């Protein structure tokens, strides 16, 4: 039930047959999928719509997308994660990430009406972001951390239609779609903002990280962001 995810460098070196000469490239990442809800409507729907191969493909694609979003082409910049497990199981809610495990609700999959494949992919891109992102040693606002996960979902083209419109919301750290669109604004005025902010969150949390990266306070940035949309509403 496991497969190895080579880094692009690793992949290239394997093709060249010189993998053993580069110790740091020999690290592989194990991806594990476990559908513990087989036999339930949602578990079986997952198997029909996604299958194990599809689950591993989504995990692999999302990881590469996240590394690119965070500018972590090299393993030394990333969190030291050696294995990620996706578990489809009977539970309340939609999904959550805990350490290197992602849990997805079979009931949510079973009840979802609409394009369930795209929804599952979007949910998993969000949860996979939590596996890899830094969170200021737990001190960054929770809404900010959720915003990164939805920023990844948004920029992967997986934002669902029920999300708020850009420019909506009252607080930069409201979380989810509100904060995702705000992060997109920050990225638009300072290319590399999201990757640099994530890197800063490795060492802790300070609201002045916004000033460091853009020369403006987060309150000023939020005002500037809201002002873009104020004339049209
Ligand atoms: C993961 O994606 C990379 C890049 O697209 C690809 O080279 C690799 O074969 C994939 N690995 C798996 C296990 O699907
Ligand atoms: C799958 O998950 C279930 C429930 O968490 C666990 O009991 C089982 O051992 C797991 N199976 C594999 C192959 O990891
Ligand atoms: C990463 O974690 C693995 C497993 O916990 C450990 O064996 C390895 O030494 C760690 N690597 C680094 C660079 O810390
Ligand atoms: C829909 O959700 C309810 C409540 O969690 C659950 O009992 C039911 O099995 C779900 N239906 C499907 C088809 O998964």
PDB file of C-alpha atoms and ligand atoms in Angstrom:
ATOM      1  CA  UNK A   1       0.000   0.000   0.000  1.00  0.00           C
ATOM      2  CA  UNK A   2       3.046   2.269  -0.156  1.00  0.00           C
ATOM      3  CA  UNK A   3       4.942   3.890  -2.938  1.00  0.00           C
ATOM      4  CA  UNK A   4       8.094   5.932  -2.978  1.00  0.00           C
ATOM      5  CA  UNK A   5       7.989   9.528  -4.113  1.00  0.00           C
ATOM      6  CA  UNK A   6      11.294  10.494  -5.585  1.00  0.00           C
ATOM      7  CA  UNK A   7      12.236  14.137  -5.528  1.00  0.00           C
ATOM      8  CA  UNK A   8      12.702  15.459  -9.047  1.00  0.00           C
ATOM      9  CA  UNK A   9      16.442  15.398  -8.442  1.00  0.00           C
ATOM     10  CA  UNK A  10      16.283  11.866  -7.170  1.00  0.00           C
ATOM     11  CA  UNK A  11      14.172  10.881 -10.146  1.00  0.00           C
ATOM     12  CA  UNK A  12      16.699  12.354 -12.557  1.00  0.00           C
ATOM     13  CA  UNK A  13      19.616  10.726 -10.820  1.00  0.00           C
ATOM     14  CA  UNK A  14      17.926   7.351 -10.825  1.00  0.00           C
ATOM     15  CA  UNK A  15      17.570   7.669 -14.574  1.00  0.00           C
ATOM     16  CA  UNK A  16      21.257   8.467 -14.820  1.00  0.00           C
ATOM     17  CA  UNK A  17      22.109   5.563 -12.562  1.00  0.00           C
ATOM     18  CA  UNK A  18      24.268   7.638 -10.221  1.00  0.00           C
ATOM     19  CA  UNK A  19      21.931   7.818  -7.267  1.00  0.00           C
ATOM     20  CA  UNK A  20      24.389   6.298  -4.803  1.00  0.00           C
ATOM     21  CA  UNK A  21      26.919   9.041  -5.455  1.00  0.00           C
ATOM     22  CA  UNK A  22      24.611  11.717  -4.029  1.00  0.00           C
ATOM     23  CA  UNK A  23      23.660  10.728  -0.471  1.00  0.00           C
ATOM     24  CA  UNK A  24      21.197  13.587   0.089  1.00  0.00           C
ATOM     25  CA  UNK A  25      19.214  12.637  -2.995  1.00  0.00           C
ATOM     26  CA  UNK A  26      18.745   9.090  -1.789  1.00  0.00           C
ATOM     27  CA  UNK A  27      16.013  10.100   0.648  1.00  0.00           C
ATOM     28  CA  UNK A  28      12.615   8.944  -0.505  1.00  0.00           C
ATOM     29  CA  UNK A  29       9.205   9.838   0.713  1.00  0.00           C
ATOM     30  CA  UNK A  30       6.724   7.043   1.329  1.00  0.00           C
ATOM     31  CA  UNK A  31       3.124   7.649   0.384  1.00  0.00           C
ATOM     32  CA  UNK A  32       0.593   5.330   2.010  1.00  0.00           C
ATOM     33  CA  UNK A  33      -3.104   5.047   1.307  1.00  0.00           C
ATOM     34  CA  UNK A  34      -5.527   3.235   3.587  1.00  0.00           C
ATOM     35  CA  UNK A  35      -9.261   3.087   2.967  1.00  0.00           C
ATOM     36  CA  UNK A  36     -10.554   1.827   6.300  1.00  0.00           C
ATOM     37  CA  UNK A  37     -14.155   2.602   5.284  1.00  0.00           C
ATOM     38  CA  UNK A  38     -14.479   0.009   2.544  1.00  0.00           C
ATOM     39  CA  UNK A  39     -17.972  -1.467   2.623  1.00  0.00           C
ATOM     40  CA  UNK A  40     -19.571   1.860   3.550  1.00  0.00           C
ATOM     41  CA  UNK A  41     -21.229   4.031   0.918  1.00  0.00           C
ATOM     42  CA  UNK A  42     -18.570   6.738   1.199  1.00  0.00           C
ATOM     43  CA  UNK A  43     -15.621   4.346   1.321  1.00  0.00           C
ATOM     44  CA  UNK A  44     -16.870   2.521  -1.744  1.00  0.00           C
ATOM     45  CA  UNK A  45     -17.565   5.793  -3.540  1.00  0.00           C
ATOM     46  CA  UNK A  46     -13.957   6.796  -2.906  1.00  0.00           C
ATOM     47  CA  UNK A  47     -12.740   3.507  -4.392  1.00  0.00           C
ATOM     48  CA  UNK A  48     -14.981   3.869  -7.449  1.00  0.00           C
ATOM     49  CA  UNK A  49     -14.186   7.515  -8.125  1.00  0.00           C
ATOM     50  CA  UNK A  50     -10.538   7.811  -7.096  1.00  0.00           C
ATOM     51  CA  UNK A  51      -9.086   4.328  -6.457  1.00  0.00           C
ATOM     52  CA  UNK A  52      -5.779   3.759  -4.686  1.00  0.00           C
ATOM     53  CA  UNK A  53      -3.795   4.869  -7.717  1.00  0.00           C
ATOM     54  CA  UNK A  54      -5.734   8.109  -7.889  1.00  0.00           C
ATOM     55  CA  UNK A  55      -5.216   8.749  -4.192  1.00  0.00           C
ATOM     56  CA  UNK A  56      -1.455   8.318  -4.548  1.00  0.00           C
ATOM     57  CA  UNK A  57      -1.421  10.520  -7.654  1.00  0.00           C
ATOM     58  CA  UNK A  58      -3.230  13.321  -5.793  1.00  0.00           C
ATOM     59  CA  UNK A  59      -0.829  12.989  -2.861  1.00  0.00           C
ATOM     60  CA  UNK A  60       2.194  13.115  -5.158  1.00  0.00           C
ATOM     61  CA  UNK A  61       0.906  16.023  -7.273  1.00  0.00           C
ATOM     62  CA  UNK A  62      -0.124  18.058  -4.250  1.00  0.00           C
ATOM     63  CA  UNK A  63       3.256  17.578  -2.568  1.00  0.00           C
ATOM     64  CA  UNK A  64       5.144  18.777  -5.633  1.00  0.00           C
ATOM     65  CA  UNK A  65       2.761  21.727  -5.989  1.00  0.00           C
ATOM     66  CA  UNK A  66       3.261  22.662  -2.317  1.00  0.00           C
ATOM     67  CA  UNK A  67       7.059  22.415  -2.526  1.00  0.00           C
ATOM     68  CA  UNK A  68       6.941  24.739  -5.537  1.00  0.00           C
ATOM     69  CA  UNK A  69       4.565  27.165  -3.812  1.00  0.00           C
ATOM     70  CA  UNK A  70       6.905  27.349  -0.820  1.00  0.00           C
ATOM     71  CA  UNK A  71      10.018  27.533  -3.013  1.00  0.00           C
ATOM     72  CA  UNK A  72      11.363  24.363  -1.451  1.00  0.00           C
ATOM     73  CA  UNK A  73      13.031  22.728  -4.427  1.00  0.00           C
ATOM     74  CA  UNK A  74      15.730  21.457  -2.108  1.00  0.00           C
ATOM     75  CA  UNK A  75      15.057  18.968   0.665  1.00  0.00           C
ATOM     76  CA  UNK A  76      17.065  20.948   3.208  1.00  0.00           C
ATOM     77  CA  UNK A  77      14.400  23.708   3.143  1.00  0.00           C
ATOM     78  CA  UNK A  78      11.505  21.345   3.807  1.00  0.00           C
ATOM     79  CA  UNK A  79      10.051  19.809   6.881  1.00  0.00           C
ATOM     80  CA  UNK A  80      11.669  16.440   7.517  1.00  0.00           C
ATOM     81  CA  UNK A  81       8.683  14.318   6.543  1.00  0.00           C
ATOM     82  CA  UNK A  82       9.570  10.812   5.408  1.00  0.00           C
ATOM     83  CA  UNK A  83       6.099   9.312   5.062  1.00  0.00           C
ATOM     84  CA  UNK A  84       2.589  10.662   4.477  1.00  0.00           C
ATOM     85  CA  UNK A  85      -0.482   8.499   5.089  1.00  0.00           C
ATOM     86  CA  UNK A  86      -3.972   9.173   3.768  1.00  0.00           C
ATOM     87  CA  UNK A  87      -6.730   7.388   5.663  1.00  0.00           C
ATOM     88  CA  UNK A  88     -10.343   7.353   4.506  1.00  0.00           C
ATOM     89  CA  UNK A  89     -12.385   6.548   7.567  1.00  0.00           C
ATOM     90  CA  UNK A  90     -15.783   6.883   9.169  1.00  0.00           C
ATOM     91  CA  UNK A  91     -15.787  10.167  11.089  1.00  0.00           C
ATOM     92  CA  UNK A  92     -17.551  13.507  11.562  1.00  0.00           C
ATOM     93  CA  UNK A  93     -16.483  16.591   9.658  1.00  0.00           C
ATOM     94  CA  UNK A  94     -14.623  16.736   6.364  1.00  0.00           C
ATOM     95  CA  UNK A  95     -10.910  16.102   6.889  1.00  0.00           C
ATOM     96  CA  UNK A  96      -7.944  16.996   9.063  1.00  0.00           C
ATOM     97  CA  UNK A  97      -4.197  16.627   9.132  1.00  0.00           C
ATOM     98  CA  UNK A  98      -2.309  15.423  12.180  1.00  0.00           C
ATOM     99  CA  UNK A  99       1.456  15.206  11.852  1.00  0.00           C
ATOM    100  CA  UNK A 100       2.106  13.237   8.688  1.00  0.00           C
ATOM    101  CA  UNK A 101      -1.391  11.699   8.543  1.00  0.00           C
ATOM    102  CA  UNK A 102      -4.371  13.004   6.618  1.00  0.00           C
ATOM    103  CA  UNK A 103      -7.823  11.765   7.615  1.00  0.00           C
ATOM    104  CA  UNK A 104     -10.756  12.106   5.211  1.00  0.00           C
ATOM    105  CA  UNK A 105     -14.361  11.477   6.210  1.00  0.00           C
ATOM    106  CA  UNK A 106     -16.066   8.678   4.290  1.00  0.00           C
ATOM    107  CA  UNK A 107     -19.437  10.172   5.190  1.00  0.00           C
ATOM    108  CA  UNK A 108     -18.406  13.475   3.664  1.00  0.00           C
ATOM    109  CA  UNK A 109     -17.391  11.712   0.455  1.00  0.00           C
ATOM    110  CA  UNK A 110     -20.597   9.695   0.470  1.00  0.00           C
ATOM    111  CA  UNK A 111     -22.866  12.700   0.932  1.00  0.00           C
ATOM    112  CA  UNK A 112     -21.098  15.142  -1.363  1.00  0.00           C
ATOM    113  CA  UNK A 113     -23.293  16.249  -4.237  1.00  0.00           C
ATOM    114  CA  UNK A 114     -21.479  17.641  -7.235  1.00  0.00           C
ATOM    115  CA  UNK A 115     -18.072  16.920  -8.705  1.00  0.00           C
ATOM    116  CA  UNK A 116     -16.749  14.704  -5.919  1.00  0.00           C
ATOM    117  CA  UNK A 117     -13.417  14.021  -7.637  1.00  0.00           C
ATOM    118  CA  UNK A 118     -12.516  17.713  -7.798  1.00  0.00           C
ATOM    119  CA  UNK A 119     -13.778  18.265  -4.264  1.00  0.00           C
ATOM    120  CA  UNK A 120     -11.626  15.435  -2.879  1.00  0.00           C
ATOM    121  CA  UNK A 121      -8.594  16.761  -4.745  1.00  0.00           C
ATOM    122  CA  UNK A 122      -9.204  20.253  -3.348  1.00  0.00           C
ATOM    123  CA  UNK A 123      -9.663  19.003   0.209  1.00  0.00           C
ATOM    124  CA  UNK A 124      -6.484  16.934  -0.035  1.00  0.00           C
ATOM    125  CA  UNK A 125      -4.401  19.833  -1.409  1.00  0.00           C
ATOM    126  CA  UNK A 126      -5.569  21.830   1.632  1.00  0.00           C
ATOM    127  CA  UNK A 127      -4.734  19.081   4.136  1.00  0.00           C
ATOM    128  CA  UNK A 128      -1.424  18.233   2.478  1.00  0.00           C
ATOM    129  CA  UNK A 129      -0.386  21.867   2.930  1.00  0.00           C
ATOM    130  CA  UNK A 130      -0.769  21.417   6.688  1.00  0.00           C
ATOM    131  CA  UNK A 131       1.638  18.475   6.557  1.00  0.00           C
ATOM    132  CA  UNK A 132       4.391  20.644   5.023  1.00  0.00           C
ATOM    133  CA  UNK A 133       3.817  24.243   6.168  1.00  0.00           C
ATOM    134  CA  UNK A 134       5.506  25.914   9.145  1.00  0.00           C
ATOM    135  CA  UNK A 135       3.264  27.449  11.794  1.00  0.00           C
ATOM    136  CA  UNK A 136       5.526  29.687  13.861  1.00  0.00           C
ATOM    137  CA  UNK A 137       6.037  26.869  16.360  1.00  0.00           C
ATOM    138  CA  UNK A 138       2.303  26.893  16.953  1.00  0.00           C
ATOM    139  CA  UNK A 139       2.217  30.641  17.688  1.00  0.00           C
ATOM    140  CA  UNK A 140       0.950  32.015  14.355  1.00  0.00           C
ATOM    141  CA  UNK A 141      -2.809  32.766  14.293  1.00  0.00           C
ATOM    142  CA  UNK A 142      -4.772  29.647  13.380  1.00  0.00           C
ATOM    143  CA  UNK A 143      -6.692  31.541  10.708  1.00  0.00           C
ATOM    144  CA  UNK A 144      -3.440  32.563   9.054  1.00  0.00           C
ATOM    145  CA  UNK A 145      -2.329  28.916   8.902  1.00  0.00           C
ATOM    146  CA  UNK A 146      -5.682  27.872   7.407  1.00  0.00           C
ATOM    147  CA  UNK A 147      -5.298  30.672   4.875  1.00  0.00           C
ATOM    148  CA  UNK A 148      -2.092  29.135   3.508  1.00  0.00           C
ATOM    149  CA  UNK A 149      -3.850  25.802   3.019  1.00  0.00           C
ATOM    150  CA  UNK A 150      -6.657  27.445   1.062  1.00  0.00           C
ATOM    151  CA  UNK A 151      -4.154  29.610  -0.831  1.00  0.00           C
ATOM    152  CA  UNK A 152      -2.603  26.390  -2.127  1.00  0.00           C
ATOM    153  CA  UNK A 153      -6.046  25.064  -3.029  1.00  0.00           C
ATOM    154  CA  UNK A 154      -6.892  28.360  -4.766  1.00  0.00           C
ATOM    155  CA  UNK A 155      -3.718  28.636  -6.801  1.00  0.00           C
ATOM    156  CA  UNK A 156      -3.988  24.977  -7.827  1.00  0.00           C
ATOM    157  CA  UNK A 157      -7.290  25.900  -9.487  1.00  0.00           C
ATOM    158  CA  UNK A 158      -9.318  23.910  -6.963  1.00  0.00           C
ATOM    159  CA  UNK A 159     -11.349  26.622  -5.206  1.00  0.00           C
ATOM    160  CA  UNK A 160     -14.974  25.519  -4.912  1.00  0.00           C
ATOM    161  CA  UNK A 161     -17.749  27.757  -6.245  1.00  0.00           C
ATOM    162  CA  UNK A 162     -19.240  28.397  -2.783  1.00  0.00           C
ATOM    163  CA  UNK A 163     -16.175  30.369  -1.628  1.00  0.00           C
ATOM    164  CA  UNK A 164     -16.561  34.075  -0.848  1.00  0.00           C
ATOM    165  CA  UNK A 165     -15.552  36.595  -3.492  1.00  0.00           C
ATOM    166  CA  UNK A 166     -12.070  38.142  -3.357  1.00  0.00           C
ATOM    167  CA  UNK A 167     -12.128  41.246  -1.177  1.00  0.00           C
ATOM    168  CA  UNK A 168     -14.734  39.831   1.234  1.00  0.00           C
ATOM    169  CA  UNK A 169     -14.266  39.412   4.970  1.00  0.00           C
ATOM    170  CA  UNK A 170     -13.448  41.618   7.942  1.00  0.00           C
ATOM    171  CA  UNK A 171     -10.096  40.330   9.159  1.00  0.00           C
ATOM    172  CA  UNK A 172      -6.833  39.302   7.544  1.00  0.00           C
ATOM    173  CA  UNK A 173      -6.640  36.274   9.861  1.00  0.00           C
ATOM    174  CA  UNK A 174     -10.265  35.190   9.497  1.00  0.00           C
ATOM    175  CA  UNK A 175      -8.857  32.096   7.803  1.00  0.00           C
ATOM    176  CA  UNK A 176      -9.728  29.855   4.857  1.00  0.00           C
ATOM    177  CA  UNK A 177     -10.951  31.617   1.706  1.00  0.00           C
ATOM    178  CA  UNK A 178     -10.839  35.124   3.232  1.00  0.00           C
ATOM    179  CA  UNK A 179      -7.173  34.790   4.144  1.00  0.00           C
ATOM    180  CA  UNK A 180      -6.340  32.854   0.963  1.00  0.00           C
ATOM    181  CA  UNK A 181      -7.416  35.793  -1.197  1.00  0.00           C
ATOM    182  CA  UNK A 182      -5.532  38.192   1.073  1.00  0.00           C
ATOM    183  CA  UNK A 183      -2.382  36.091   0.688  1.00  0.00           C
ATOM    184  CA  UNK A 184      -2.898  36.204  -3.065  1.00  0.00           C
ATOM    185  CA  UNK A 185      -2.975  40.008  -2.807  1.00  0.00           C
ATOM    186  CA  UNK A 186       0.256  40.017  -0.743  1.00  0.00           C
ATOM    187  CA  UNK A 187       1.875  37.782  -3.336  1.00  0.00           C
ATOM    188  CA  UNK A 188       0.746  40.163  -6.110  1.00  0.00           C
ATOM    189  CA  UNK A 189       2.491  43.151  -4.536  1.00  0.00           C
ATOM    190  CA  UNK A 190       5.562  41.204  -3.430  1.00  0.00           C
ATOM    191  CA  UNK A 191       6.452  38.197  -5.553  1.00  0.00           C
ATOM    192  CA  UNK A 192       7.611  35.361  -3.316  1.00  0.00           C
ATOM    193  CA  UNK A 193       5.660  36.633  -0.319  1.00  0.00           C
ATOM    194  CA  UNK A 194       3.992  33.298   0.447  1.00  0.00           C
ATOM    195  CA  UNK A 195       7.204  31.281   0.222  1.00  0.00           C
ATOM    196  CA  UNK A 196       9.153  33.820   2.306  1.00  0.00           C
ATOM    197  CA  UNK A 197       6.418  34.104   4.915  1.00  0.00           C
ATOM    198  CA  UNK A 198       6.248  30.326   5.255  1.00  0.00           C
ATOM    199  CA  UNK A 199      10.036  30.198   5.641  1.00  0.00           C
ATOM    200  CA  UNK A 200       9.876  32.846   8.389  1.00  0.00           C
ATOM    201  CA  UNK A 201       7.224  30.824  10.196  1.00  0.00           C
ATOM    202  CA  UNK A 202       9.778  28.063  10.650  1.00  0.00           C
ATOM    203  CA  UNK A 203      11.426  30.014  13.468  1.00  0.00           C
ATOM    204  CA  UNK A 204       8.406  31.492  15.234  1.00  0.00           C
ATOM    205  CA  UNK A 205       5.781  34.169  14.769  1.00  0.00           C
ATOM    206  CA  UNK A 206       5.973  37.966  14.698  1.00  0.00           C
ATOM    207  CA  UNK A 207       3.324  40.197  13.176  1.00  0.00           C
ATOM    208  CA  UNK A 208       6.133  42.411  11.896  1.00  0.00           C
ATOM    209  CA  UNK A 209       7.004  39.670   9.382  1.00  0.00           C
ATOM    210  CA  UNK A 210       4.563  41.556   7.137  1.00  0.00           C
ATOM    211  CA  UNK A 211       6.621  44.729   7.505  1.00  0.00           C
ATOM    212  CA  UNK A 212       9.837  42.826   6.826  1.00  0.00           C
ATOM    213  CA  UNK A 213       8.478  41.462   3.573  1.00  0.00           C
ATOM    214  CA  UNK A 214       6.420  44.367   2.222  1.00  0.00           C
ATOM    215  CA  UNK A 215       7.428  47.472   4.176  1.00  0.00           C
ATOM    216  CA  UNK A 216       3.839  47.772   5.433  1.00  0.00           C
ATOM    217  CA  UNK A 217       2.015  46.613   8.533  1.00  0.00           C
ATOM    218  CA  UNK A 218      -0.588  43.900   8.142  1.00  0.00           C
ATOM    219  CA  UNK A 219      -3.314  46.418   9.051  1.00  0.00           C
ATOM    220  CA  UNK A 220      -2.172  48.722   6.258  1.00  0.00           C
ATOM    221  CA  UNK A 221      -2.011  45.808   3.816  1.00  0.00           C
ATOM    222  CA  UNK A 222      -5.521  44.728   4.760  1.00  0.00           C
ATOM    223  CA  UNK A 223      -6.802  48.312   4.234  1.00  0.00           C
ATOM    224  CA  UNK A 224      -5.071  48.531   0.860  1.00  0.00           C
ATOM    225  CA  UNK A 225      -6.519  45.153  -0.112  1.00  0.00           C
ATOM    226  CA  UNK A 226     -10.064  46.099   0.932  1.00  0.00           C
ATOM    227  CA  UNK A 227      -9.803  49.467  -0.861  1.00  0.00           C
ATOM    228  CA  UNK A 228      -9.344  47.722  -4.213  1.00  0.00           C
ATOM    229  CA  UNK A 229     -12.818  46.232  -3.876  1.00  0.00           C
ATOM    230  CA  UNK A 230     -14.615  49.017  -1.994  1.00  0.00           C
ATOM    231  CA  UNK A 231     -15.578  50.981  -5.100  1.00  0.00           C
ATOM    232  CA  UNK A 232     -17.192  47.968  -6.742  1.00  0.00           C
ATOM    233  CA  UNK A 233     -19.444  46.937  -3.842  1.00  0.00           C
TER     234      UNK A 233
HETATM  235  C1  LIG B   1       5.317  11.974  -8.726  1.00  0.00           C
HETATM  236  O1  LIG B   1       5.346  13.055  -9.635  1.00  0.00           O
HETATM  237  C2  LIG B   1       6.618  13.199 -10.283  1.00  0.00           C
HETATM  238  C3  LIG B   1       6.603  14.485 -11.099  1.00  0.00           C
HETATM  239  O2  LIG B   1       5.445  14.595 -11.868  1.00  0.00           O
HETATM  240  C4  LIG B   1       6.880  11.968 -11.118  1.00  0.00           C
HETATM  241  O3  LIG B   1       8.144  12.086 -11.710  1.00  0.00           O
HETATM  242  C5  LIG B   1       6.851  10.742 -10.231  1.00  0.00           C
HETATM  243  O4  LIG B   1       6.978   9.588 -11.015  1.00  0.00           O
HETATM  244  C6  LIG B   1       5.555  10.676  -9.441  1.00  0.00           C
HETATM  245  N1  LIG B   1       5.650   9.579  -8.505  1.00  0.00           N
HETATM  246  C7  LIG B   1       4.618   8.790  -8.243  1.00  0.00           C
HETATM  247  C8  LIG B   1       4.867   7.752  -7.220  1.00  0.00           C
HETATM  248  O5  LIG B   1       3.549   8.890  -8.828  1.00  0.00           O
HETATM  249  C1  LIG B   2      -5.847   1.080   8.051  1.00  0.00           C
HETATM  250  O1  LIG B   2      -6.454   1.857   9.082  1.00  0.00           O
HETATM  251  C2  LIG B   2      -7.145   1.078  10.022  1.00  0.00           C
HETATM  252  C3  LIG B   2      -7.899   2.012  10.938  1.00  0.00           C
HETATM  253  O2  LIG B   2      -7.075   3.077  11.361  1.00  0.00           O
HETATM  254  C4  LIG B   2      -6.127   0.194  10.749  1.00  0.00           C
HETATM  255  O3  LIG B   2      -6.800  -0.606  11.701  1.00  0.00           O
HETATM  256  C5  LIG B   2      -5.416  -0.684   9.737  1.00  0.00           C
HETATM  257  O4  LIG B   2      -4.401  -1.396  10.378  1.00  0.00           O
HETATM  258  C6  LIG B   2      -4.800   0.149   8.634  1.00  0.00           C
HETATM  259  N1  LIG B   2      -4.299  -0.725   7.600  1.00  0.00           N
HETATM  260  C7  LIG B   2      -3.122  -0.550   7.044  1.00  0.00           C
HETATM  261  C8  LIG B   2      -2.762  -1.503   5.974  1.00  0.00           C
HETATM  262  O5  LIG B   2      -2.354   0.332   7.392  1.00  0.00           O
HETATM  263  C1  LIG B   3      14.379  12.810   9.321  1.00  0.00           C
HETATM  264  O1  LIG B   3      13.527  11.954  10.027  1.00  0.00           O
HETATM  265  C2  LIG B   3      13.912  10.599   9.897  1.00  0.00           C
HETATM  266  C3  LIG B   3      12.821   9.738  10.544  1.00  0.00           C
HETATM  267  O2  LIG B   3      12.345  10.310  11.716  1.00  0.00           O
HETATM  268  C4  LIG B   3      15.279  10.411  10.545  1.00  0.00           C
HETATM  269  O3  LIG B   3      15.666   9.066  10.435  1.00  0.00           O
HETATM  270  C5  LIG B   3      16.264  11.308   9.831  1.00  0.00           C
HETATM  271  O4  LIG B   3      17.522  11.225  10.460  1.00  0.00           O
HETATM  272  C6  LIG B   3      15.808  12.754   9.819  1.00  0.00           C
HETATM  273  N1  LIG B   3      16.670  13.545   8.962  1.00  0.00           N
HETATM  274  C7  LIG B   3      17.124  14.722   9.343  1.00  0.00           C
HETATM  275  C8  LIG B   3      17.981  15.434   8.325  1.00  0.00           C
HETATM  276  O5  LIG B   3      16.874  15.229  10.415  1.00  0.00           O
HETATM  277  C1  LIG B   4     -24.330  10.874   5.002  1.00  0.00           C
HETATM  278  O1  LIG B   4     -24.017  11.379   6.320  1.00  0.00           O
HETATM  279  C2  LIG B   4     -24.694  10.705   7.376  1.00  0.00           C
HETATM  280  C3  LIG B   4     -24.348  11.427   8.666  1.00  0.00           C
HETATM  281  O2  LIG B   4     -22.949  11.423   8.873  1.00  0.00           O
HETATM  282  C4  LIG B   4     -24.277   9.242   7.403  1.00  0.00           C
HETATM  283  O3  LIG B   4     -24.975   8.546   8.407  1.00  0.00           O
HETATM  284  C5  LIG B   4     -24.565   8.619   6.033  1.00  0.00           C
HETATM  285  O4  LIG B   4     -24.051   7.301   6.019  1.00  0.00           O
HETATM  286  C6  LIG B   4     -23.917   9.412   4.927  1.00  0.00           C
HETATM  287  N1  LIG B   4     -24.303   8.881   3.621  1.00  0.00           N
HETATM  288  C7  LIG B   4     -23.430   8.390   2.787  1.00  0.00           C
HETATM  289  C8  LIG B   4     -24.003   7.930   1.469  1.00  0.00           C
HETATM  290  O5  LIG B   4     -22.247   8.312   3.015  1.00  0.00           O
END
